[in-house]
Short mmCIF file of N, CA and C in Angstrom, two decimals:
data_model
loop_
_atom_site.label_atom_id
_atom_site.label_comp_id
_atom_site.label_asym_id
_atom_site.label_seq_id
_atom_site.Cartn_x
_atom_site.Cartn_y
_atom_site.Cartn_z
N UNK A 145 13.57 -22.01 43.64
CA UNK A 145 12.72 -20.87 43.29
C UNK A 145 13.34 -20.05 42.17
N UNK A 146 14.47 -19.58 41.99
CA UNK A 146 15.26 -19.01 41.25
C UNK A 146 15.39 -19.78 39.99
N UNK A 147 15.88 -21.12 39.86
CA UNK A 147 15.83 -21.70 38.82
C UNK A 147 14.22 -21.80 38.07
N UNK A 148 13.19 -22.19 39.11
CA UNK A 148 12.03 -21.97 38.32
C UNK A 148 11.51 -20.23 37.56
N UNK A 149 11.97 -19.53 38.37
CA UNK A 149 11.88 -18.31 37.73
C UNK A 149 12.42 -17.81 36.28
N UNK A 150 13.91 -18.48 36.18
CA UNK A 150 14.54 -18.51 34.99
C UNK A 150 14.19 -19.16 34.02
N UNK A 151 13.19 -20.38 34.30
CA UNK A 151 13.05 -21.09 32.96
C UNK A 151 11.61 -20.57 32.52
N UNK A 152 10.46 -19.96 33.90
CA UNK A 152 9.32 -19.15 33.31
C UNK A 152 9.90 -18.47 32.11
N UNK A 153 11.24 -17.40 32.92
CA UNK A 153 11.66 -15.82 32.05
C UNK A 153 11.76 -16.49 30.39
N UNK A 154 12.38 -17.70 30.46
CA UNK A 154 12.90 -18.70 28.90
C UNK A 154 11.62 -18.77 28.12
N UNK A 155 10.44 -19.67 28.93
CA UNK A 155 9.82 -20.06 28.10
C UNK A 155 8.63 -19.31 27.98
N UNK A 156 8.46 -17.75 28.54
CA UNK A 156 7.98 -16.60 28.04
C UNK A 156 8.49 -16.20 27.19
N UNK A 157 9.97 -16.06 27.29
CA UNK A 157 10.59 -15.61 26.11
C UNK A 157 10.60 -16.45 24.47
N UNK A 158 10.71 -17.44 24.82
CA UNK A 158 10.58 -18.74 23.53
C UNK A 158 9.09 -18.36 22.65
N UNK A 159 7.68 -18.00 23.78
CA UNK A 159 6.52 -17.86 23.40
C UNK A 159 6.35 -16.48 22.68
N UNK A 160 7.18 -15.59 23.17
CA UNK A 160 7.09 -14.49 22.51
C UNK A 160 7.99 -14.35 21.00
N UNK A 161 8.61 -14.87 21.01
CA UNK A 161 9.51 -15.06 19.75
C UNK A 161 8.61 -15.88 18.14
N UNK A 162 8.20 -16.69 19.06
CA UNK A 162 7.25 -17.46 18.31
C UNK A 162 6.10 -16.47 17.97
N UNK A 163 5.41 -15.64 18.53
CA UNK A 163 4.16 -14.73 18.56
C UNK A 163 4.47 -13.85 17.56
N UNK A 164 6.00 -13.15 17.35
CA UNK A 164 6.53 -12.51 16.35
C UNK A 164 6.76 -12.75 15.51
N UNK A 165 7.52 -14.50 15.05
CA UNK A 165 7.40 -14.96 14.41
C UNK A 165 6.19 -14.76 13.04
N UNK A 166 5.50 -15.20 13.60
CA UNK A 166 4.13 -16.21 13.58
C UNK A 166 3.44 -14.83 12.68
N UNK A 167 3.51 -13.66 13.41
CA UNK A 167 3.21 -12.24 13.13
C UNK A 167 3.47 -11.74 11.92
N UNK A 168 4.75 -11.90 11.63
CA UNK A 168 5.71 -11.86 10.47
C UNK A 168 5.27 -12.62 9.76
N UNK A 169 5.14 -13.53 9.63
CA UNK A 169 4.92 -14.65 8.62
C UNK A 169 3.40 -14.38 8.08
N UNK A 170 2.80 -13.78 8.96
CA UNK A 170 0.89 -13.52 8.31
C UNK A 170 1.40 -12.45 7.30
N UNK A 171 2.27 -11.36 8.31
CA UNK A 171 1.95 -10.10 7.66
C UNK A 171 2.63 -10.36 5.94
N UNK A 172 3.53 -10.84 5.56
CA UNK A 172 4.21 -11.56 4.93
C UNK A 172 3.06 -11.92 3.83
N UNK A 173 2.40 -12.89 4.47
CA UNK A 173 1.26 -13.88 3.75
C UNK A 173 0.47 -12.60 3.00
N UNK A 174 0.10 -11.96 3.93
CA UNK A 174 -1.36 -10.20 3.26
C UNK A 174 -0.62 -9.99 2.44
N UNK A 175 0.81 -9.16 2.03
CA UNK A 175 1.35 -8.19 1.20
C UNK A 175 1.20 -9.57 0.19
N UNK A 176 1.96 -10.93 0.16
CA UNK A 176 1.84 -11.14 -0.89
C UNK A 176 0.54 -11.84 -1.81
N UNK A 177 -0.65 -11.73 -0.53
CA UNK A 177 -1.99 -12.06 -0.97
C UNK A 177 -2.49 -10.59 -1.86
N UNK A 178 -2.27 -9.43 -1.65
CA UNK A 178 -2.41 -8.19 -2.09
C UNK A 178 -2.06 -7.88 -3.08
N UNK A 179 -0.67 -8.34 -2.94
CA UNK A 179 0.24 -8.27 -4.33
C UNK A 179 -0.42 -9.18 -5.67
N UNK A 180 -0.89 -10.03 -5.48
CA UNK A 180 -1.60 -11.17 -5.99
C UNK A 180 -3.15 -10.76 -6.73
N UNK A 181 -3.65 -10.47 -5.71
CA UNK A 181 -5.10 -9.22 -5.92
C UNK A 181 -4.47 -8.69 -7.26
N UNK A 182 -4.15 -7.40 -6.85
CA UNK A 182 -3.54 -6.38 -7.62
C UNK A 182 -3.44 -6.64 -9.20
N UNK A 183 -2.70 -7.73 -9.34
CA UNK A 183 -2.44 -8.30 -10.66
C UNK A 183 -3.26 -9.17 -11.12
N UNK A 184 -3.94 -9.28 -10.96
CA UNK A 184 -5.48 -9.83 -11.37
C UNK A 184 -6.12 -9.07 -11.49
N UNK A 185 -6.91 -7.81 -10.92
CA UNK A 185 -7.04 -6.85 -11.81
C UNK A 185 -6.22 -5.99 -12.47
N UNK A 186 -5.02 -5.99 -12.65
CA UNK A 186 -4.07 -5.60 -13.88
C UNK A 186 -4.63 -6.33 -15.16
N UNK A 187 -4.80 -7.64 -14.55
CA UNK A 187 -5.37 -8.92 -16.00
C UNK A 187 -6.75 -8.48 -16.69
N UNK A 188 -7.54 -8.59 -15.24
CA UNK A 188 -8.85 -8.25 -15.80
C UNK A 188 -8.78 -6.96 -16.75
N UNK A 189 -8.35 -6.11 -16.26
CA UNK A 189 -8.27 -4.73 -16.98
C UNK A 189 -7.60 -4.53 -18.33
N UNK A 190 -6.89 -5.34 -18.54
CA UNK A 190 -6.42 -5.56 -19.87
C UNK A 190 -7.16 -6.74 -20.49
N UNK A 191 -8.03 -7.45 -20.25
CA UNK A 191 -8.58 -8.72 -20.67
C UNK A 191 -9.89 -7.15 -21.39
N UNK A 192 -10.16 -6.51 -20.52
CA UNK A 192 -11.53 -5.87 -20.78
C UNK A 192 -10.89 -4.97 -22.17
N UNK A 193 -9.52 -4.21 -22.14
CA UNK A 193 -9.27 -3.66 -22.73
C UNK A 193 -9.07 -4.78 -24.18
N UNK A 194 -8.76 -5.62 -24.19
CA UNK A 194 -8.71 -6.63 -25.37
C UNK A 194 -9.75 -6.83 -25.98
N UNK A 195 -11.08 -6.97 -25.20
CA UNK A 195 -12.16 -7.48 -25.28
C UNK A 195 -13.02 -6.15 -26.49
N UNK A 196 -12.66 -4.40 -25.60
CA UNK A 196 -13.30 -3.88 -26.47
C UNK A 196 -12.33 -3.12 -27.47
N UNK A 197 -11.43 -3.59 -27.48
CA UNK A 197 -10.29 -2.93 -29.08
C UNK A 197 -9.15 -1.99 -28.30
N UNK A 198 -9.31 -1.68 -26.99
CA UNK A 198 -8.23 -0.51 -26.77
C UNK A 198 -6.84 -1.33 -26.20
N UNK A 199 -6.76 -2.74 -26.03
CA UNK A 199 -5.19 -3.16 -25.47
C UNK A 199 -4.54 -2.69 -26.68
N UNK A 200 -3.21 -2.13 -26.17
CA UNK A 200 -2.07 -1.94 -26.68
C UNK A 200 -2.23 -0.40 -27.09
N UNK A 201 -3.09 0.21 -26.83
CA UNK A 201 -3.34 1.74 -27.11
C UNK A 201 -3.06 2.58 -25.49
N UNK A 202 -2.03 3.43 -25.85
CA UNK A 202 -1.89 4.34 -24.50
C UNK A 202 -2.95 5.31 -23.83
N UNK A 203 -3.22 4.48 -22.95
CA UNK A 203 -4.38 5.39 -22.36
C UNK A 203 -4.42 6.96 -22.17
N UNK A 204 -2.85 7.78 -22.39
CA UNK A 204 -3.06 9.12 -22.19
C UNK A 204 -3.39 9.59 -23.39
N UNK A 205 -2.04 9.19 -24.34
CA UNK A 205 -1.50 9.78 -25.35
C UNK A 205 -2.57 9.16 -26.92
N UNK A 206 -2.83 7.46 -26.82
CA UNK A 206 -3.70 7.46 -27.71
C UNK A 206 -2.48 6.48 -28.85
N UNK A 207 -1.21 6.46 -28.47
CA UNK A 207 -0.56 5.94 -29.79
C UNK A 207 -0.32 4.56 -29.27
N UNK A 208 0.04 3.66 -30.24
CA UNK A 208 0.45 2.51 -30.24
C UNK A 208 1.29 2.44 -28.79
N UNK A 209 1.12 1.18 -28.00
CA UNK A 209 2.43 0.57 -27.37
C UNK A 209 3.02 -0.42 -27.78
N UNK A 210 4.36 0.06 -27.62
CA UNK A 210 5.12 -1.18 -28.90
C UNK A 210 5.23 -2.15 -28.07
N UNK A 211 4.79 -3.70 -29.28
CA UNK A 211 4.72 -4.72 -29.11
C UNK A 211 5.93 -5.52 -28.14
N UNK A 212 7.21 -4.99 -27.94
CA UNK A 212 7.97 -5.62 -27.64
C UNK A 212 7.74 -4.98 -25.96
N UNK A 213 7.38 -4.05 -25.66
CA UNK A 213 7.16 -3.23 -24.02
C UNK A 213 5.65 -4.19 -23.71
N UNK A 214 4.61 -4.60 -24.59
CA UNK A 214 3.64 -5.64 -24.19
C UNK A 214 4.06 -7.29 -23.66
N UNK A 215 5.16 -7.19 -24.46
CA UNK A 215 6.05 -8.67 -24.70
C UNK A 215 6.07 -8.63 -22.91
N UNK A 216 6.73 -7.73 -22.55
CA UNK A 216 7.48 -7.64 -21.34
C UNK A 216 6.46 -7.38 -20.06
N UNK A 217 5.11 -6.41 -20.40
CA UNK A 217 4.45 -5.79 -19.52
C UNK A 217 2.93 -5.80 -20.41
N UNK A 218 2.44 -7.23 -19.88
CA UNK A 218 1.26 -7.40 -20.93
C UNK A 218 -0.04 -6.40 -20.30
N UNK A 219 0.62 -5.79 -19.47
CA UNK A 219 -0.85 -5.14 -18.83
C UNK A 219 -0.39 -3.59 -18.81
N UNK A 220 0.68 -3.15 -19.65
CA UNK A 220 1.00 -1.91 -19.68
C UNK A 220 0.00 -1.09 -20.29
N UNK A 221 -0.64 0.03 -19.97
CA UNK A 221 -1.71 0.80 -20.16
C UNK A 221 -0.85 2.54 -20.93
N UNK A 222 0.41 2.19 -20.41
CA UNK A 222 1.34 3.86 -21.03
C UNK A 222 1.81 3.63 -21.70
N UNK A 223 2.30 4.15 -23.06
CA UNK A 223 3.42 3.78 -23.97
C UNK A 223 4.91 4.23 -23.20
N UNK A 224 6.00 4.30 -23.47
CA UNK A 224 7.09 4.32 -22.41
C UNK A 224 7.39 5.98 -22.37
N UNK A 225 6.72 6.86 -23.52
CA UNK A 225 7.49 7.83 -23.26
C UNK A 225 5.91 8.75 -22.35
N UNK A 226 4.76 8.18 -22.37
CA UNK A 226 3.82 8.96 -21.15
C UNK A 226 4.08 7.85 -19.58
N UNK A 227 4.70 6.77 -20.03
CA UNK A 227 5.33 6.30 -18.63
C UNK A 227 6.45 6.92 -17.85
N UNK A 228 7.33 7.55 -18.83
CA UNK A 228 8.42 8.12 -18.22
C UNK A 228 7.90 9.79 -17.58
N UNK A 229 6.84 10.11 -18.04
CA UNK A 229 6.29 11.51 -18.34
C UNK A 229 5.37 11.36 -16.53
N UNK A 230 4.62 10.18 -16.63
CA UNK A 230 4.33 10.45 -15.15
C UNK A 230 5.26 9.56 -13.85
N UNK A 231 5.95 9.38 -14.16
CA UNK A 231 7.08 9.30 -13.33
C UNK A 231 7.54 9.91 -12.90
N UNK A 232 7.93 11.02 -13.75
CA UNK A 232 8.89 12.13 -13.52
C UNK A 232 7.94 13.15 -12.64
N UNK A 233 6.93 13.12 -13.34
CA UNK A 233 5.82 13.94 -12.49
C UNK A 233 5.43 13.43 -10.98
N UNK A 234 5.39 12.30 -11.02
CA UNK A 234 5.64 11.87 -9.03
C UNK A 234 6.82 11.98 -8.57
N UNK A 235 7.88 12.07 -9.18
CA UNK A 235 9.70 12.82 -8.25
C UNK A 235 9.42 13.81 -7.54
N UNK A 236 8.40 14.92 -9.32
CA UNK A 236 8.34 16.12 -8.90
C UNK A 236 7.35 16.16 -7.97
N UNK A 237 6.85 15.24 -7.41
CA UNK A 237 5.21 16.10 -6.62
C UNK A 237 6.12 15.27 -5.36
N UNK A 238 6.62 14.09 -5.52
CA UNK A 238 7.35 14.01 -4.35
C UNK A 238 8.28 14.84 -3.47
N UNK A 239 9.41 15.16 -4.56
CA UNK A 239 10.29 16.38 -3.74
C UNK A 239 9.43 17.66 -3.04
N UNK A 240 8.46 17.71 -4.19
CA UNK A 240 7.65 19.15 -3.42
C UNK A 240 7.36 19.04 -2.21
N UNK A 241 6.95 17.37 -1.74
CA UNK A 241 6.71 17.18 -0.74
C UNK A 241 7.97 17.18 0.31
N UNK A 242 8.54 16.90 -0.23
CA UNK A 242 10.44 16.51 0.96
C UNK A 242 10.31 14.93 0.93
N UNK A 243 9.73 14.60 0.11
CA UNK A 243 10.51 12.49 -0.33
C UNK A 243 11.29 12.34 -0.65
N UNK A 244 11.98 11.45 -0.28
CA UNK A 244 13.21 11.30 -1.31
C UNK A 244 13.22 9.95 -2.12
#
């Protein structure tokens, strides 16, 4: 009786490991199905911006993004210095909040 009890406790335990597993591995699968999404419309959105004359123009500021920051980040929409500009501006709205 005891020995059958111990190998239930095992191969509950084996089933649950696997269930977590298994869990992990989906949740795993979404972020990088999401992640995937995401950058496809990054594409599209710069395909559209190509399409009507504005790729490579900073969407805040209006000036060129240099060719070599496209090289690197073909779907960059900021030139680097209104990229650095709202960056800094989410630290700041973060700390306001207590983020770190």
């Amino acid at each position: 009786w005891e020995d059958h009890r111990i190998r239930h406790v095992g191969e509950y335990h084996d089933n649950t490991e696997h269930k977590v597993g298994r869990r992990l591995e989906l949740e795993s699968q979404i972020i990088s199905s999401k992640r995937a999404q995401g950058r496809l419309i990054e594409v599209d959105r710069a395909l559209k911006r190509l399409y009507d004359g504005s790729y490579g123009l900073c969407e805040s500021c209006g000036e060129l993004i240099p060719p070599a920051r496209l090289e690197v980040l073909p779907c960059a929409t900021l030139c680097i210095n209104c990229k650095s500009k709202e960056e800094m501006s989410q630290v700041n709205c973060d700390r306001n909040r207590g983020i770190r």
